[in-house]
Amino acid sequence: MADYKAPLRDMRFVLNEVFEVSRLWAELPALAEVVDVDTASAILEEAGKVTAGSIAPLNRSGDEEGCSWDNGLVKTPAGFPEAYRTYAEGGWVGVGGSPEFGGMGMPKVIGAQVEEMVNSANLSFGLYPMLTAGACLSILNHASDELKNQYLPNMYAGVWAGSMCLTEPHAGTDLGIIRTKAEPQADGSYKITGTKIFITGGEHDLTENIIHLVLAKLPDAPAGPKGISLFLVPKVMVNADGSLGEKNSLGCGSIEHKMGIKASATCVMNFDGATGYLVGEVNKGLNAMFTMMNYERLGVGIQGLALGERSYQSAVEYARERLQSRAPTGPVAKDKAADPIIVHPDVRRMLLTMKALNEGGRAFSSYVAMQLDTAKYSEDKATAKRAEELVALLTPVAKAFLTDMGLETTVHGQQIFGGHGFIREWGQEQLVRDCRITQIYEGTNGIQSLDLVGRKVVGSGGSYYKHLSEEIRAFIASADAALAEFTGPLGAAVDNLDDLTAWVLEQAKTNPNEIGAASVEYLHVFGYTVYAYMWALMARAALGKEGQDDFYVSKLGTARFYFARLLPRIHSLTASVKAGSESLFLLEAEQF
Ligand SMILES: Cc1cc2nc3c(=O)[nH]c(=O)nc-3n(C[C@H](O)[C@H](O)[C@H](O)COP(=O)(O)OP(=O)(O)OC[C@H]3O[C@@H](n4cnc5c(N)ncnc54)[C@H](O)[C@@H]3O)c2cc1C
């Protein structure tokens, strides 16, 4: 596998040339104080060094060794504790954390690039700080000042880690039926009892304490999702002076053996009357969890992109070196026995698909991150509200589309290696295995699609979607004639999505099955259309600069490939959506 190199050039292009992000920062006083183009550039460069130098080298060995469980204790693979310490000491766990509690206070759009780097380097490793950062976010937004002061500084510093305990053996997607109980105690704390499964980083040897955020129900809670509360449950109790006290009544019963992310500990966690503290209000636990989820879901989407990027870096190097057959138009490397496989149209198709999906994904995840920053920091209420609604609309797309495209990309990367992609030696098969979970956890991609169609599009009566379509139309209207080759097909794609959205809104009125029948393919039409917007924005930023640098030639060539070969996928997907739900219900359950 090629050594990982952070794609800093493309990251800077997206931030500074496509989105001119410093303009946004200047409008948001809280960000203007902490970040400018130079600071951002220095941070990204440093993150590139740490991830490539300390974390990427542990990716393969971590996969080979995996985590091990012994009598309740979990050991991460060799090198992980030391690399985690380096990462934590660099302040990377708290890169987006609140400065009031020791975080770096960087905007999400910078955090997103750092996440991409760490996950490209080593997804299993990246999950530990990601879960911690997510837990911090819920604590910051919903916990009492006392809990914030007691827990956040050590979590941002990476001295303590975090976990998110939702899933139970009988309750995955449907959290309304969880059974974990929380019993109120006289001192205001709660005793938490129950079993959680599949808990990422539930137990490990990277930090001296792990702060679990646990969903549980009070004895008198209403049934369903409205009876769920959120609790902070430390592995080791924390004394009033901040020192560590007794071990809490909880433990790791076992770890899972799985297809990928083998160096990430996936734990069964048993809570046996463990002491916990309420975060947010009683019975509003899902709301508090959702604060974390919007960030986490974008983060999981970025994991798909990150693996696609890593796969591309190796595939392109291999395609330039591997000699097989001659180019259809005649020998290219006449002094060699055969031509490098990069001459073959099909290999180019795969490489360009990977490149177009990765770079489109990087622009899209940055765009969503900018909306998160605007929603969080804008002092103008209408601007913040619009950004919040765009985040709500685009989060399921970011989670599901980026990871679906991540899998497609890593499979192309494996295919380019032929048989060498299937064997372990080159590392391409690990990327495929690791990518697969990103489509499943944090809400399956099927559930993300239902969220997009049911809650965000139909649920808002199309008003959230209108923000996006109006923005794209305004861009097309203001674009230079030189961009017509991109804005023409983009306009047609938005017309198609408008029409499809109206169609889905109409169908949903009469048949409840239509939403679920349309959802996954609708999300894909949506994703390809948004990527077309991203590619048109990137083309605008690159056009006219071709003489300066090959980077821009490559960018425009890839934009042309995207519009010619990938965007047309929306036509078959649209036809499939419009075929409706009828054919899904021709068989009785026993006839399958
Ligand atoms: C490696 C790994 C790490 C994980 N980390 C964590 C963690 O840190 N914390 C945590 O709490 N959980 C974690 N999970 C759990 C993960 O989030 C769940 O597995 C996931 O949400 C799906 O739940 P489930 O497995 O119970 O599947 P189910 O809910 O049983 O779903 C099975 C299938 O049915 C579909 N389905 C279910 N309901 C509907 C519906 N209404 N409409 C249409 N389709 C539906 C699903 O899309 C899926 O395809 C992890 C899981 C794994 C494997």
XYZ file of C-alpha atoms and ligand atoms in Angstrom:
645
model
C 0.000 0.000 0.000
C 1.222 3.502 -0.823
C 2.184 5.606 2.186
C -0.682 7.879 3.176
C -0.284 11.512 2.166
C -2.864 13.986 3.431
C -4.525 15.616 0.383
C -3.623 19.096 1.650
C -3.639 20.707 -1.784
C -7.224 19.662 -2.424
C -8.293 20.568 1.102
C -6.890 24.067 0.701
C -8.553 24.373 -2.709
C -11.942 23.467 -1.234
C -11.584 25.790 1.758
C -9.970 28.789 0.156
C -10.850 28.745 -3.526
C -14.212 26.987 -3.726
C -15.860 28.227 -0.534
C -13.600 31.156 0.412
C -14.221 30.090 3.962
C -12.358 33.013 5.524
C -15.288 35.220 4.461
C -17.640 33.080 6.545
C -15.237 33.170 9.511
C -15.045 36.955 9.316
C -18.847 37.136 9.613
C -18.938 34.933 12.714
C -17.261 36.766 15.617
C -16.658 33.618 17.693
C -14.651 32.120 14.828
C -12.979 35.328 13.659
C -11.161 35.373 17.012
C -9.662 31.896 16.710
C -9.038 31.099 13.059
C -7.810 32.596 9.800
C -6.453 31.108 6.579
C -2.870 30.817 7.868
C -3.846 29.212 11.179
C -6.090 26.765 9.347
C -3.333 25.905 6.902
C -0.807 25.329 9.703
C -3.268 23.117 11.602
C -4.003 20.993 8.554
C -0.331 20.618 7.740
C 0.434 19.492 11.283
C -2.525 17.083 11.296
C -1.231 15.667 8.009
C 2.146 14.966 9.632
C 0.737 13.322 12.768
C -1.743 11.143 10.919
C 0.699 10.039 8.218
C 3.657 9.676 10.583
C 2.234 8.132 13.761
C -1.181 6.681 12.961
C -1.137 5.352 9.383
C 1.751 2.952 10.102
C -0.480 1.153 12.662
C -3.348 0.515 10.250
C -2.233 -2.843 8.893
C -0.705 -4.161 12.118
C -3.818 -3.089 14.026
C -5.965 -5.046 11.576
C -3.759 -8.128 11.875
C -3.546 -8.068 15.677
C -7.010 -6.722 16.554
C -8.174 -6.016 20.104
C -8.141 -8.680 22.789
C -10.309 -9.214 25.879
C -9.113 -10.767 29.111
C -11.222 -10.859 32.241
C -13.019 -7.598 31.503
C -9.968 -5.726 30.265
C -9.461 -4.811 26.599
C -6.039 -4.446 25.040
C -5.717 -2.429 21.843
C -3.047 -3.483 19.289
C 0.639 -2.711 19.794
C 1.459 0.954 19.316
C -2.080 2.239 19.805
C -1.656 3.569 23.384
C 1.518 5.453 22.434
C -0.004 6.856 19.226
C -3.113 7.880 21.140
C -0.959 9.745 23.657
C 0.835 11.583 20.844
C -2.504 12.466 19.254
C -4.016 13.628 22.546
C -0.954 15.656 23.529
C -1.184 17.472 20.201
C -4.653 18.666 21.268
C -6.341 16.813 18.398
C -9.110 15.216 20.480
C -10.361 18.688 21.400
C -9.775 20.322 18.007
C -13.420 21.445 17.775
C -13.957 21.617 21.535
C -15.036 24.667 23.486
C -12.026 26.816 24.536
C -13.799 27.448 27.872
C -12.960 23.849 28.820
C -9.616 23.535 27.088
C -10.720 22.732 23.520
C -9.070 24.345 20.473
C -12.360 25.930 19.331
C -11.734 25.284 15.645
C -14.683 25.411 13.237
C -16.225 22.150 12.141
C -14.968 22.720 8.610
C -11.400 22.349 9.925
C -12.391 19.491 12.229
C -13.884 17.723 9.207
C -10.561 17.797 7.323
C -8.714 16.527 10.405
C -11.277 13.712 10.738
C -10.748 12.785 7.114
C -7.000 12.539 7.676
C -7.159 10.439 10.831
C -9.722 8.089 9.304
C -7.756 7.712 6.068
C -4.725 6.900 8.162
C -6.528 4.379 10.374
C -10.293 4.182 10.827
C -10.114 1.926 13.895
C -7.859 4.440 15.615
C -9.965 7.424 14.541
C -13.070 6.049 16.216
C -11.662 6.496 19.735
C -11.193 10.298 19.552
C -14.342 10.685 17.447
C -16.560 9.059 20.072
C -14.901 11.187 22.739
C -15.482 14.418 20.791
C -19.110 13.442 20.194
C -19.704 12.681 23.876
C -18.151 16.048 24.774
C -20.601 17.772 22.482
C -23.637 16.311 24.244
C -22.164 17.141 27.651
C -21.340 20.697 26.542
C -24.838 21.328 25.203
C -26.965 19.527 27.760
C -25.153 18.737 31.024
C -25.050 20.848 34.206
C -22.140 23.250 34.734
C -20.850 20.950 37.432
C -20.614 17.984 35.057
C -19.082 20.154 32.327
C -16.371 21.418 34.668
C -15.697 17.994 36.058
C -15.487 16.049 32.808
C -14.869 18.190 29.733
C -11.285 19.385 30.334
C -9.915 15.848 30.725
C -11.970 14.596 27.790
C -10.831 17.356 25.421
C -7.283 16.728 26.583
C -7.664 13.059 25.627
C -6.817 11.963 29.180
C -10.295 10.420 29.437
C -12.235 8.941 26.514
C -15.968 8.801 25.757
C -18.435 6.228 24.528
C -22.001 6.231 23.306
C -24.217 3.463 24.734
C -27.521 3.211 22.864
C -27.853 -0.250 21.324
C -29.216 -3.258 23.233
C -29.523 -6.855 22.022
C -33.204 -6.414 21.104
C -33.076 -2.658 20.304
C -30.939 -1.238 17.486
C -32.825 1.003 15.083
C -35.819 1.095 17.421
C -34.401 2.730 20.551
C -37.910 3.297 21.915
C -37.904 -0.284 23.217
C -34.663 -0.165 25.256
C -34.783 -1.826 28.684
C -31.851 -0.291 30.570
C -33.216 1.208 33.787
C -32.240 4.316 35.729
C -33.361 4.494 39.361
C -33.263 7.894 41.077
C -31.163 8.089 44.274
C -31.562 10.409 47.250
C -28.365 12.339 46.357
C -29.663 13.229 42.872
C -27.661 10.546 41.070
C -29.135 7.427 39.408
C -28.363 3.712 39.502
C -28.085 2.392 35.945
C -28.769 -1.273 35.224
C -28.839 -3.023 31.861
C -26.809 -4.436 28.980
C -25.626 -2.492 25.959
C -24.059 -4.180 22.935
C -21.807 -3.070 20.077
C -20.334 -0.208 22.114
C -17.357 1.301 20.289
C -14.562 2.039 22.740
C -16.663 0.787 25.697
C -13.447 -0.520 27.230
C -9.793 -0.107 26.214
C -6.317 0.664 27.493
C -5.837 4.080 25.867
C -7.016 6.268 28.749
C -7.324 6.089 32.527
C -11.080 6.697 32.463
C -13.948 6.251 29.993
C -17.050 8.420 30.224
C -20.083 6.530 28.952
C -23.175 8.352 27.740
C -25.973 5.880 28.337
C -29.611 5.902 27.232
C -31.917 4.481 29.910
C -35.494 4.713 31.190
C -36.769 5.888 34.557
C -39.208 3.512 36.296
C -42.223 5.730 35.522
C -41.114 6.738 31.997
C -43.687 6.765 29.188
C -43.333 3.952 26.652
C -41.403 4.559 23.410
C -38.834 7.193 22.427
C -40.456 9.849 24.643
C -39.444 7.919 27.772
C -35.701 7.849 27.172
C -33.226 9.802 29.313
C -29.465 10.300 28.925
C -26.910 9.629 31.675
C -23.227 10.238 32.127
C -21.729 7.097 33.658
C -17.966 7.127 34.350
C -15.961 3.900 34.307
C -14.056 5.195 37.347
C -15.788 7.581 39.747
C -14.426 11.116 39.854
C -13.928 12.755 43.258
C -14.964 16.350 43.944
C -11.339 17.495 43.588
C -11.119 15.859 40.145
C -9.028 12.883 41.265
C -10.070 9.343 40.373
C -11.928 7.313 42.995
C -13.544 3.863 43.098
C -14.366 1.792 40.035
C -18.023 2.176 39.045
C -20.315 -0.911 38.917
C -19.963 -1.635 35.241
C -17.808 -3.817 33.052
C -17.066 -5.129 29.616
C -18.488 -8.655 29.208
C -16.819 -9.407 25.876
C -15.764 -7.898 22.562
C -17.073 -8.720 19.097
C -15.123 -10.483 16.349
C -15.936 -8.705 13.153
C -15.426 -8.157 9.417
C -13.440 -4.918 9.706
C -12.258 -2.133 12.040
C -10.637 -4.911 14.052
C -8.518 -2.529 16.124
C -11.630 -0.726 17.347
C -12.996 -2.402 20.486
C -16.703 -3.217 19.986
C -17.898 -4.083 23.476
C -20.755 -5.680 25.364
C -21.176 -3.375 28.369
C -22.921 -4.515 31.544
C -24.195 -1.808 33.898
C -24.962 -3.275 37.282
C -26.411 -0.493 39.410
C -23.683 1.850 38.138
C -23.770 5.444 39.348
C -24.859 7.861 36.644
C -25.791 11.527 36.327
C -28.639 12.927 34.282
C -27.615 14.880 31.157
C -30.328 17.289 30.007
C -33.940 16.748 31.024
C -35.690 13.580 32.088
C -37.306 11.830 29.072
C -35.504 14.142 26.623
C -32.488 11.870 26.212
C -32.929 11.358 22.497
C -32.849 15.133 21.929
C -29.567 15.346 23.827
C -28.203 12.410 21.854
C -29.243 14.001 18.553
C -26.965 16.979 19.213
C -24.153 14.490 19.091
C -25.612 12.578 16.189
C -25.629 15.392 13.611
C -21.905 15.758 14.155
C -21.277 12.035 14.362
C -23.299 11.312 11.236
C -21.285 13.770 9.186
C -18.211 12.192 10.813
C -19.274 8.706 9.715
C -19.872 10.018 6.187
C -16.348 11.408 6.263
C -15.092 7.931 7.219
C -16.420 6.643 3.866
C -14.671 9.462 2.033
C -11.471 8.889 4.015
C -11.281 5.216 3.063
C -12.050 6.072 -0.576
C -9.176 8.569 -0.556
C -6.748 6.063 0.939
C -7.785 3.459 -1.615
C -7.367 5.945 -4.482
C -3.869 6.941 -3.410
C -2.719 3.321 -3.614
C -4.705 2.504 -6.756
C -3.349 5.393 -8.812
C 0.239 4.548 -7.870
C -0.348 0.906 -8.755
C -2.050 1.751 -12.066
C 0.972 3.790 -13.136
C 3.382 0.931 -12.341
C 1.600 -2.337 -13.074
C 2.387 -3.484 -16.626
C -0.267 -5.578 -18.393
C -1.318 -5.678 -22.049
C -1.011 -2.923 -24.602
C -3.132 0.201 -24.938
C -5.986 -0.297 -27.459
C -4.499 2.492 -29.587
C -1.028 0.905 -29.721
C 1.987 0.531 -27.384
C 2.729 3.448 -25.074
C 5.713 2.121 -23.080
C 7.512 0.751 -26.120
C 10.657 -0.143 -24.176
C 8.668 -2.347 -21.757
C 7.048 -5.744 -22.163
C 3.601 -4.200 -21.653
C 1.943 -0.864 -20.912
C 1.000 0.395 -17.438
C -2.649 -0.450 -16.784
C -3.519 3.259 -16.499
C -3.708 3.294 -20.333
C -6.801 1.050 -20.358
C -10.170 2.822 -20.617
C -11.765 0.631 -17.944
C -8.976 1.282 -15.434
C -9.318 5.013 -16.159
C -13.075 4.730 -15.618
C -12.481 3.239 -12.177
C -9.756 5.716 -11.210
C -11.788 8.712 -12.364
C -14.901 7.433 -10.600
C -12.861 7.197 -7.398
C -11.335 10.646 -7.863
C -14.644 12.291 -8.775
C -16.468 10.735 -5.823
C -13.679 11.539 -3.363
C -13.242 15.152 -4.391
C -17.000 15.678 -4.716
C -17.380 14.134 -1.256
C -14.683 16.336 0.233
C -16.393 19.465 -1.086
C -19.807 18.254 0.089
C -18.681 17.319 3.607
C -16.962 20.715 3.884
C -20.157 22.412 2.712
C -22.215 20.614 5.384
C -19.572 21.452 8.001
C -19.837 25.138 7.027
C -23.589 24.962 7.551
C -22.966 23.450 11.001
C -20.610 26.340 11.773
C -23.137 28.896 10.538
C -25.948 27.305 12.561
C -23.791 27.298 15.683
C -22.113 30.681 15.462
C -24.244 33.053 13.375
C -25.690 35.919 15.392
C -28.337 36.519 12.747
C -31.328 34.381 13.668
C -32.683 33.884 10.134
C -29.244 32.897 8.815
C -28.717 30.459 11.673
C -32.184 28.949 11.185
C -31.676 28.426 7.459
C -28.312 26.768 8.125
C -29.878 24.539 10.803
C -32.543 23.419 8.354
C -29.939 22.724 5.683
C -27.951 20.673 8.210
C -31.092 18.716 9.090
C -31.741 18.051 5.395
C -28.176 17.216 4.403
C -26.985 15.183 7.412
C -28.670 11.915 6.320
C -27.383 12.497 2.769
C -23.849 13.060 4.069
C -23.944 9.934 6.233
C -25.455 7.590 3.668
C -24.227 8.905 0.319
C -20.630 9.463 1.408
C -20.441 5.945 2.846
C -22.220 4.285 -0.094
C -19.816 6.082 -2.415
C -16.972 5.140 -0.049
C -17.771 1.479 -0.522
C -18.045 1.846 -4.299
C -14.715 3.676 -4.307
C -12.860 1.152 -2.166
C -14.224 -1.698 -4.307
C -12.918 0.047 -7.459
C -9.592 0.511 -5.677
C -9.505 -3.207 -4.911
C -10.505 -4.102 -8.496
C -7.688 -2.023 -9.979
C -5.267 -4.306 -8.139
C -6.820 -7.405 -9.717
C -5.993 -10.504 -7.647
C -3.518 -8.430 -5.659
C -6.482 -6.448 -4.357
C -8.084 -9.559 -2.933
C -5.068 -10.800 -1.005
C -4.066 -9.033 2.196
C -0.544 -7.932 1.233
C -1.499 -4.678 -0.510
C -4.033 -3.445 2.018
C -6.856 -2.747 -0.454
C -9.104 -5.497 0.926
C -8.848 -4.049 4.452
C -10.251 -0.755 3.193
C -13.271 -2.540 1.703
C -13.840 -4.488 4.930
C -13.409 -1.400 7.101
C -15.738 0.661 4.923
C -18.657 -1.738 5.185
C -19.540 -0.814 8.779
C -19.868 2.869 7.892
C -23.062 2.003 5.987
C -24.486 0.234 9.041
C -23.673 1.989 12.303
C -24.911 5.392 13.479
C -28.276 4.457 11.884
C -28.204 2.225 8.785
C -28.195 3.925 5.404
C -31.737 2.662 4.873
C -32.794 4.529 8.011
C -30.909 7.669 6.894
C -32.872 7.553 3.625
C -36.170 7.282 5.502
C -35.081 10.237 7.646
C -34.330 12.285 4.516
C -37.602 11.556 2.763
C -39.978 11.122 5.691
C -38.789 13.670 8.236
C -36.760 16.188 6.287
C -38.462 16.443 2.893
C -42.080 15.392 3.531
C -41.932 16.427 7.223
C -40.978 20.019 6.331
C -43.464 20.148 3.445
C -40.498 20.581 1.103
C -39.366 23.829 2.781
C -35.878 22.567 3.804
C -35.288 21.270 0.302
C -36.323 24.644 -1.104
C -33.332 26.330 0.609
C -31.013 24.084 -1.349
C -32.759 24.220 -4.720
C -33.011 28.016 -4.519
C -29.331 28.304 -3.676
C -28.341 26.113 -6.630
C -30.616 28.032 -8.999
C -29.166 31.347 -7.807
C -25.671 29.983 -8.478
C -26.665 28.878 -11.987
C -28.282 32.251 -12.720
C -25.169 34.150 -11.640
C -22.644 31.854 -13.345
C -20.457 32.988 -16.198
C -21.311 31.699 -19.710
C -17.987 29.831 -19.708
C -19.484 27.515 -17.085
C -22.464 26.538 -19.245
C -21.135 23.021 -19.867
C -21.549 22.447 -16.104
C -24.486 24.672 -15.181
C -26.651 23.326 -18.039
C -26.680 19.693 -16.797
C -26.751 20.907 -13.173
C -29.934 22.882 -13.926
C -31.485 19.809 -15.550
C -30.536 17.675 -12.534
C -32.178 20.164 -10.143
C -35.304 20.243 -12.324
C -35.355 16.456 -12.095
C -34.912 16.527 -8.294
C -37.629 19.200 -7.936
C -39.969 17.056 -9.963
C -39.074 13.889 -8.055
C -39.476 15.646 -4.706
C -42.937 16.883 -5.715
C -43.786 13.360 -6.880
C -42.709 11.818 -3.549
C -44.605 14.504 -1.553
C -47.721 13.690 -3.600
C -47.433 9.895 -3.253
C -46.861 10.170 0.492
C -50.356 11.642 0.887
C -52.117 8.446 -0.136
C -49.872 5.443 0.508
C -47.579 5.216 3.580
C -45.407 2.577 1.840
C -44.353 4.999 -0.906
C -41.851 6.830 1.317
C -39.955 3.673 2.249
C -40.139 2.388 -1.320
C -38.630 5.583 -2.727
C -36.171 6.455 0.007
C -32.791 4.858 -0.829
C -32.898 5.649 -4.537
C -34.277 9.140 -3.834
C -31.312 9.766 -1.504
C -28.959 8.681 -4.272
C -30.579 11.014 -6.827
C -30.220 13.728 -4.201
C -26.574 12.836 -3.579
C -25.564 12.845 -7.237
C -27.359 16.167 -7.752
C -25.618 17.780 -4.771
C -22.264 16.445 -5.998
C -23.057 18.038 -9.394
C -23.455 21.357 -7.541
C -20.134 20.772 -5.793
C -18.437 19.906 -9.102
C -19.862 23.016 -10.765
C -18.555 25.137 -7.854
C -15.155 23.477 -8.157
C -15.133 24.006 -11.932
C -15.867 27.696 -11.366
C -12.905 27.936 -8.990
C -10.582 26.128 -11.401
C -11.589 27.629 -14.733
C -9.025 30.031 -16.152
C -6.246 28.775 -13.841
C -5.200 25.816 -16.007
C -1.968 27.527 -17.026
C -0.886 27.967 -13.383
C -0.781 24.386 -12.280
C -1.740 20.867 -13.446
C -3.947 20.657 -10.367
C -6.550 22.813 -12.153
C -6.295 20.820 -15.403
C -6.923 17.673 -13.391
C -9.811 19.310 -11.536
C -11.575 20.391 -14.724
C -10.994 17.019 -16.401
C -12.528 15.284 -13.397
C -15.481 17.716 -13.387
C -16.122 16.859 -17.052
C -15.929 13.148 -16.260
C -18.419 13.588 -13.388
C -20.979 15.311 -15.587
C -20.466 12.931 -18.524
C -20.308 9.584 -16.724
C -21.645 9.759 -13.151
C -24.431 12.335 -13.046
C -26.489 10.381 -15.658
C -26.982 7.676 -13.011
C -29.872 9.851 -11.754
C -32.006 8.837 -14.733
C -32.209 5.133 -13.928
C -32.587 5.895 -10.211
C -35.434 8.325 -10.940
C -37.209 5.730 -13.080
C -36.847 3.220 -10.272
C -38.320 5.621 -7.670
C -41.232 6.431 -9.951
C -42.055 2.748 -10.363
C -43.472 3.087 -6.834
C -44.060 0.531 -4.111
C -46.454 -1.827 -5.864
C -43.899 -4.358 -7.062
C -42.421 -4.601 -3.535
C -45.619 -6.124 -2.191
C -46.417 -8.798 -4.745
C -45.064 -11.560 -2.493
C -46.378 -12.671 0.905
C -43.634 -13.093 3.571
C -43.738 -16.899 3.166
C -43.397 -16.609 -0.633
C -39.866 -15.162 -0.424
C -18.871 -2.313 14.778
C -20.079 -1.664 15.342
C -19.941 -0.551 16.156
C -21.065 0.033 16.737
N -20.907 1.081 17.622
C -21.976 1.469 18.365
C -21.809 2.369 19.469
O -20.705 2.870 19.733
N -22.897 2.668 20.217
C -24.128 2.147 19.973
O -25.054 2.434 20.704
N -24.326 1.310 18.911
C -23.280 0.956 18.118
N -23.466 0.075 17.080
C -24.808 -0.393 16.761
C -25.323 0.134 15.433
O -25.570 1.510 15.503
C -26.560 -0.711 15.056
O -26.078 -1.998 14.711
C -27.364 -0.120 13.943
O -27.956 1.092 14.337
C -28.467 -1.069 13.440
O -29.152 -1.665 14.486
P -29.329 -3.251 14.500
O -27.990 -3.854 14.278
O -30.055 -3.668 15.713
O -30.201 -3.575 13.227
P -31.812 -3.579 13.154
O -32.348 -2.359 13.795
O -32.307 -4.884 13.637
O -32.048 -3.467 11.582
C -31.931 -4.615 10.708
C -32.282 -4.174 9.280
O -33.624 -3.725 9.239
C -33.712 -2.418 8.720
N -34.763 -1.680 9.424
C -34.990 -1.593 10.749
N -36.040 -0.804 10.990
C -36.477 -0.349 9.804
C -37.521 0.527 9.380
N -38.308 1.147 10.261
N -37.662 0.756 8.060
C -36.851 0.184 7.158
N -35.856 -0.651 7.492
C -35.673 -0.917 8.794
C -32.338 -1.797 8.964
O -32.050 -0.749 8.046
C -31.433 -3.002 8.776
O -31.140 -3.176 7.413
C -22.352 -0.482 16.461
C -22.485 -1.591 15.609
C -21.380 -2.195 15.089
C -21.574 -3.430 14.238
